[in-house]
PDB file of C-alpha atoms in Angstrom:
ATOM      1  CA  MET A 695      98.702 115.430 141.332  1.00 49.00           C
ATOM      2  CA  LYS A 696      97.250 118.417 139.470  1.00 47.00           C
ATOM      3  CA  LYS A 697     100.678 119.112 137.895  1.00 49.00           C
ATOM      4  CA  THR A 698     100.856 115.509 136.620  1.00 41.00           C
ATOM      5  CA  GLY A 699      97.408 115.854 135.034  1.00 43.00           C
ATOM      6  CA  ILE A 700      98.472 119.010 133.215  1.00 41.00           C
ATOM      7  CA  ILE A 701     101.622 117.318 131.900  1.00 39.00           C
ATOM      8  CA  VAL A 702      99.638 114.271 130.717  1.00 37.00           C
ATOM      9  CA  ALA A 703      97.117 116.547 128.967  1.00 38.00           C
ATOM     10  CA  ALA A 704      99.918 118.491 127.263  1.00 39.00           C
ATOM     11  CA  VAL A 705     101.532 115.258 126.021  1.00 36.00           C
ATOM     12  CA  LEU A 706      98.195 113.992 124.682  1.00 36.00           C
ATOM     13  CA  ILE A 707      97.499 117.271 122.888  1.00 36.00           C
ATOM     14  CA  ALA A 708     100.989 117.339 121.344  1.00 37.00           C
ATOM     15  CA  GLY A 709     100.707 113.688 120.324  1.00 37.00           C
ATOM     16  CA  SER A 710      97.315 114.184 118.708  1.00 36.00           C
ATOM     17  CA  GLY A 711      98.697 117.123 116.710  1.00 37.00           C
ATOM     18  CA  LEU A 712     101.544 114.946 115.427  1.00 36.00           C
ATOM     19  CA  THR A 713      99.079 112.224 114.460  1.00 34.00           C
ATOM     20  CA  LEU A 714      96.941 114.775 112.621  1.00 32.00           C
ATOM     21  CA  HIS A 715      99.982 116.071 110.696  1.00 40.00           C
ATOM     22  CA  VAL A 716     100.981 112.529 109.667  1.00 41.00           C
ATOM     23  CA  ALA A 717      97.407 111.685 108.633  1.00 39.00           C
ATOM     24  CA  GLN A 718      97.127 114.846 106.555  1.00 43.00           C
ATOM     25  CA  SER A 719     100.325 114.015 104.641  1.00 50.00           C
ATOM     26  CA  GLN A 720      98.980 110.542 103.716  1.00 61.00           C
ATOM     27  CA  GLN A 721      96.863 110.555 100.571  1.00 77.00           C
ATOM     28  CA  PRO A 722      94.685 107.668  99.276  1.00 86.00           C
ATOM     29  CA  GLY A 723      96.808 105.447  97.010  1.00 95.00           C
ATOM     30  CA  VAL A 724     100.063 106.963  98.325  1.00 95.00           C
ATOM     31  CA  LYS A 725     102.065 105.281 101.073  1.00 96.00           C
ATOM     32  CA  ARG A 726     104.936 107.144 102.744  1.00 94.00           C
ATOM     33  CA  THR A 727     107.422 105.006 104.674  1.00 96.00           C
ATOM     34  CA  ASP A 728     109.948 106.854 106.847  1.00 96.00           C
ATOM     35  CA  LEU A 729     113.402 105.315 106.413  1.00 97.00           C
ATOM     36  CA  LEU A 730     115.884 107.709 108.024  1.00 97.00           C
ATOM     37  CA  ARG A 731     115.974 110.934 110.036  1.00 96.00           C
ATOM     38  CA  HIS A 732     119.335 112.363 111.115  1.00 96.00           C
ATOM     39  CA  ASP A 733     120.629 115.711 112.352  1.00 96.00           C
ATOM     40  CA  LEU A 734     123.188 117.431 110.131  1.00 96.00           C
ATOM     41  CA  ASP A 735     126.299 119.316 111.247  1.00 95.00           C
ATOM     42  CA  VAL A 736     124.581 122.471 109.966  1.00 92.00           C
ATOM     43  CA  SER A 737     122.645 123.972 112.876  1.00 93.00           C
ATOM     44  CA  GLY A 738     118.873 123.587 112.622  1.00 94.00           C
ATOM     45  CA  ARG A 739     118.948 121.212 109.616  1.00 96.00           C
ATOM     46  CA  GLU A 740     118.265 117.510 109.231  1.00 97.00           C
ATOM     47  CA  VAL A 741     118.168 114.903 106.475  1.00 97.00           C
ATOM     48  CA  ILE A 742     115.086 112.715 106.052  1.00 97.00           C
ATOM     49  CA  GLN A 743     114.631 109.791 103.658  1.00 98.00           C
ATOM     50  CA  VAL A 744     111.187 108.475 102.780  1.00 97.00           C
ATOM     51  CA  ARG A 745     110.018 105.798 100.383  1.00 98.00           C
ATOM     52  CA  VAL A 746     106.866 106.954  98.598  1.00 97.00           C
ATOM     53  CA  ASP A 747     104.725 104.323  96.855  1.00 98.00           C
ATOM     54  CA  PHE A 748     102.071 105.363  94.331  1.00 97.00           C
ATOM     55  CA  ALA A 749      99.216 103.118  93.190  1.00 97.00           C
ATOM     56  CA  ARG A 750      98.490 103.097  89.454  1.00 96.00           C
ATOM     57  CA  GLY A 751      97.111 106.441  88.228  1.00 96.00           C
ATOM     58  CA  VAL A 752      97.430 108.145  91.640  1.00 96.00           C
ATOM     59  CA  ALA A 753      98.813 111.654  92.137  1.00 94.00           C
ATOM     60  CA  PHE A 754     100.193 113.390  95.205  1.00 93.00           C
ATOM     61  CA  PRO A 755      98.658 116.903  95.193  1.00 93.00           C
ATOM     62  CA  PRO A 756     100.596 120.185  94.979  1.00 95.00           C
ATOM     63  CA  HIS A 757     102.820 120.678  98.015  1.00 94.00           C
ATOM     64  CA  SER A 758     106.166 122.047  99.133  1.00 95.00           C
ATOM     65  CA  HIS A 759     108.882 121.286 101.680  1.00 94.00           C
ATOM     66  CA  PRO A 760     110.890 123.520 104.068  1.00 94.00           C
ATOM     67  CA  GLY A 761     114.114 122.545 102.315  1.00 96.00           C
ATOM     68  CA  GLU A 762     115.522 120.758  99.297  1.00 97.00           C
ATOM     69  CA  GLU A 763     114.298 117.398  97.969  1.00 98.00           C
ATOM     70  CA  ILE A 764     115.970 114.865  95.714  1.00 98.00           C
ATOM     71  CA  ALA A 765     113.402 112.469  94.222  1.00 98.00           C
ATOM     72  CA  TYR A 766     114.903 109.203  92.896  1.00 98.00           C
ATOM     73  CA  VAL A 767     112.535 106.889  91.013  1.00 98.00           C
ATOM     74  CA  ILE A 768     112.760 103.257  92.155  1.00 98.00           C
ATOM     75  CA  GLU A 769     110.004 101.746  90.009  1.00 98.00           C
ATOM     76  CA  GLY A 770     107.347 102.742  87.491  1.00 98.00           C
ATOM     77  CA  LEU A 771     106.947 106.077  85.704  1.00 98.00           C
ATOM     78  CA  LEU A 772     106.413 109.268  87.676  1.00 98.00           C
ATOM     79  CA  GLU A 773     105.487 112.631  86.215  1.00 98.00           C
ATOM     80  CA  TYR A 774     106.595 115.660  88.217  1.00 98.00           C
ATOM     81  CA  ARG A 775     105.088 119.100  87.786  1.00 97.00           C
ATOM     82  CA  VAL A 776     107.142 121.885  89.303  1.00 96.00           C
ATOM     83  CA  GLU A 777     105.863 125.457  89.373  1.00 93.00           C
ATOM     84  CA  GLY A 778     107.306 127.455  86.470  1.00 93.00           C
ATOM     85  CA  LYS A 779     108.771 124.434  84.629  1.00 95.00           C
ATOM     86  CA  PRO A 780     107.459 121.996  82.024  1.00 97.00           C
ATOM     87  CA  PRO A 781     106.375 118.563  83.335  1.00 97.00           C
ATOM     88  CA  VAL A 782     109.040 115.852  83.392  1.00 98.00           C
ATOM     89  CA  THR A 783     108.518 112.070  83.435  1.00 98.00           C
ATOM     90  CA  LEU A 784     111.152 109.945  85.125  1.00 98.00           C
ATOM     91  CA  LYS A 785     111.789 106.204  84.998  1.00 98.00           C
ATOM     92  CA  PRO A 786     113.704 103.988  87.456  1.00 98.00           C
ATOM     93  CA  GLY A 787     117.238 105.222  88.078  1.00 98.00           C
ATOM     94  CA  GLU A 788     116.446 108.863  87.244  1.00 98.00           C
ATOM     95  CA  ALA A 789     116.384 111.698  89.769  1.00 98.00           C
ATOM     96  CA  LEU A 790     115.026 115.220  90.126  1.00 98.00           C
ATOM     97  CA  PHE A 791     116.236 118.073  92.351  1.00 98.00           C
ATOM     98  CA  LEU A 792     113.528 120.273  93.883  1.00 97.00           C
ATOM     99  CA  PRO A 793     114.569 123.594  95.479  1.00 96.00           C
ATOM    100  CA  ALA A 794     113.358 124.580  98.935  1.00 95.00           C
ATOM    101  CA  GLY A 795     109.766 125.820  98.889  1.00 94.00           C
ATOM    102  CA  ALA A 796     109.134 124.778  95.259  1.00 95.00           C
ATOM    103  CA  ILE A 797     105.464 123.930  94.728  1.00 96.00           C
ATOM    104  CA  HIS A 798     105.270 120.593  92.961  1.00 97.00           C
ATOM    105  CA  ALA A 799     103.106 117.515  92.390  1.00 96.00           C
ATOM    106  CA  ALA A 800     103.878 113.919  91.405  1.00 97.00           C
ATOM    107  CA  ARG A 801     101.706 111.453  89.502  1.00 97.00           C
ATOM    108  CA  ASN A 802     102.078 107.796  88.584  1.00 98.00           C
ATOM    109  CA  VAL A 803     101.678 107.749  84.789  1.00 98.00           C
ATOM    110  CA  GLY A 804     102.796 104.130  84.295  1.00 97.00           C
ATOM    111  CA  SER A 805     100.747 100.961  83.890  1.00 97.00           C
ATOM    112  CA  GLY A 806     101.576  99.583  87.365  1.00 97.00           C
ATOM    113  CA  ASN A 807     102.733 100.757  90.765  1.00 97.00           C
ATOM    114  CA  ALA A 808     105.474 103.371  91.097  1.00 98.00           C
ATOM    115  CA  ALA A 809     107.841 104.341  93.900  1.00 98.00           C
ATOM    116  CA  GLU A 810     110.433 106.975  94.689  1.00 98.00           C
ATOM    117  CA  LEU A 811     113.106 107.473  97.308  1.00 98.00           C
ATOM    118  CA  ALA A 812     112.693 111.055  98.533  1.00 98.00           C
ATOM    119  CA  THR A 813     115.647 112.615 100.330  1.00 98.00           C
ATOM    120  CA  TYR A 814     114.989 115.909 102.101  1.00 97.00           C
ATOM    121  CA  ILE A 815     117.462 118.370 103.595  1.00 97.00           C
ATOM    122  CA  VAL A 816     115.145 120.513 105.680  1.00 95.00           C
ATOM    123  CA  GLU A 817     114.760 122.863 108.612  1.00 92.00           C
ATOM    124  CA  LYS A 818     114.124 120.971 111.846  1.00 93.00           C
ATOM    125  CA  GLY A 819     110.830 121.482 113.602  1.00 89.00           C
ATOM    126  CA  LYS A 820     108.839 122.457 110.504  1.00 91.00           C
ATOM    127  CA  PRO A 821     106.207 120.220 108.894  1.00 90.00           C
ATOM    128  CA  LEU A 822     107.866 118.108 106.188  1.00 92.00           C
ATOM    129  CA  VAL A 823     104.948 118.397 103.762  1.00 90.00           C
ATOM    130  CA  VAL A 824     102.883 121.562 103.272  1.00 90.00           C
ATOM    131  CA  LEU A 825      99.653 120.718 101.418  1.00 88.00           C
ATOM    132  CA  GLY A 826      96.826 122.867 100.109  1.00 73.00           C
ATOM    133  CA  LEU A 827      98.881 124.875  97.643  1.00 68.00           C
ATOM    134  CA  VAL A 828      97.833 126.057  94.183  1.00 69.00           C
ATOM    135  CA  ALA A 829      98.661 123.543  91.428  1.00 63.00           C
ATOM    136  CA  PRO A 830     101.749 124.277  89.326  1.00 67.00           C
ATOM    137  CA  GLY A 831     100.572 126.047  86.155  1.00 60.00           C
ATOM    138  CA  ASN A 832     102.048 123.761  83.529  1.00 50.00           C
TER     139      ASN A 832
END
């Protein structure tokens, strides 16, 4: 009975940590919808696709990922700031490649809602989004 209680406590602690990580990656005015997660043939790597919706005027703060990202704009106008590069504004049908670990931010600069399809090729077991980084100096 005591062993069962320890296992239940461990599951609850692990689950609450996952919930905290997901909550921290959600920002007001930004909605992330997980679409796909699949292991790759390369050991320790996976592909993840997420739809990210931005309310008008909203920005996702500086962050990085433990692998590469391809951001494809579905609707609206999104400005991306990547550390060490000039800002770039993309419209629907345009894409941006972000190297592993690149500190970047995205902002809806259009007059309505905006959305992107983010495809990540990342290391398994690491947090997908690392927040709290210094803003790209552009």
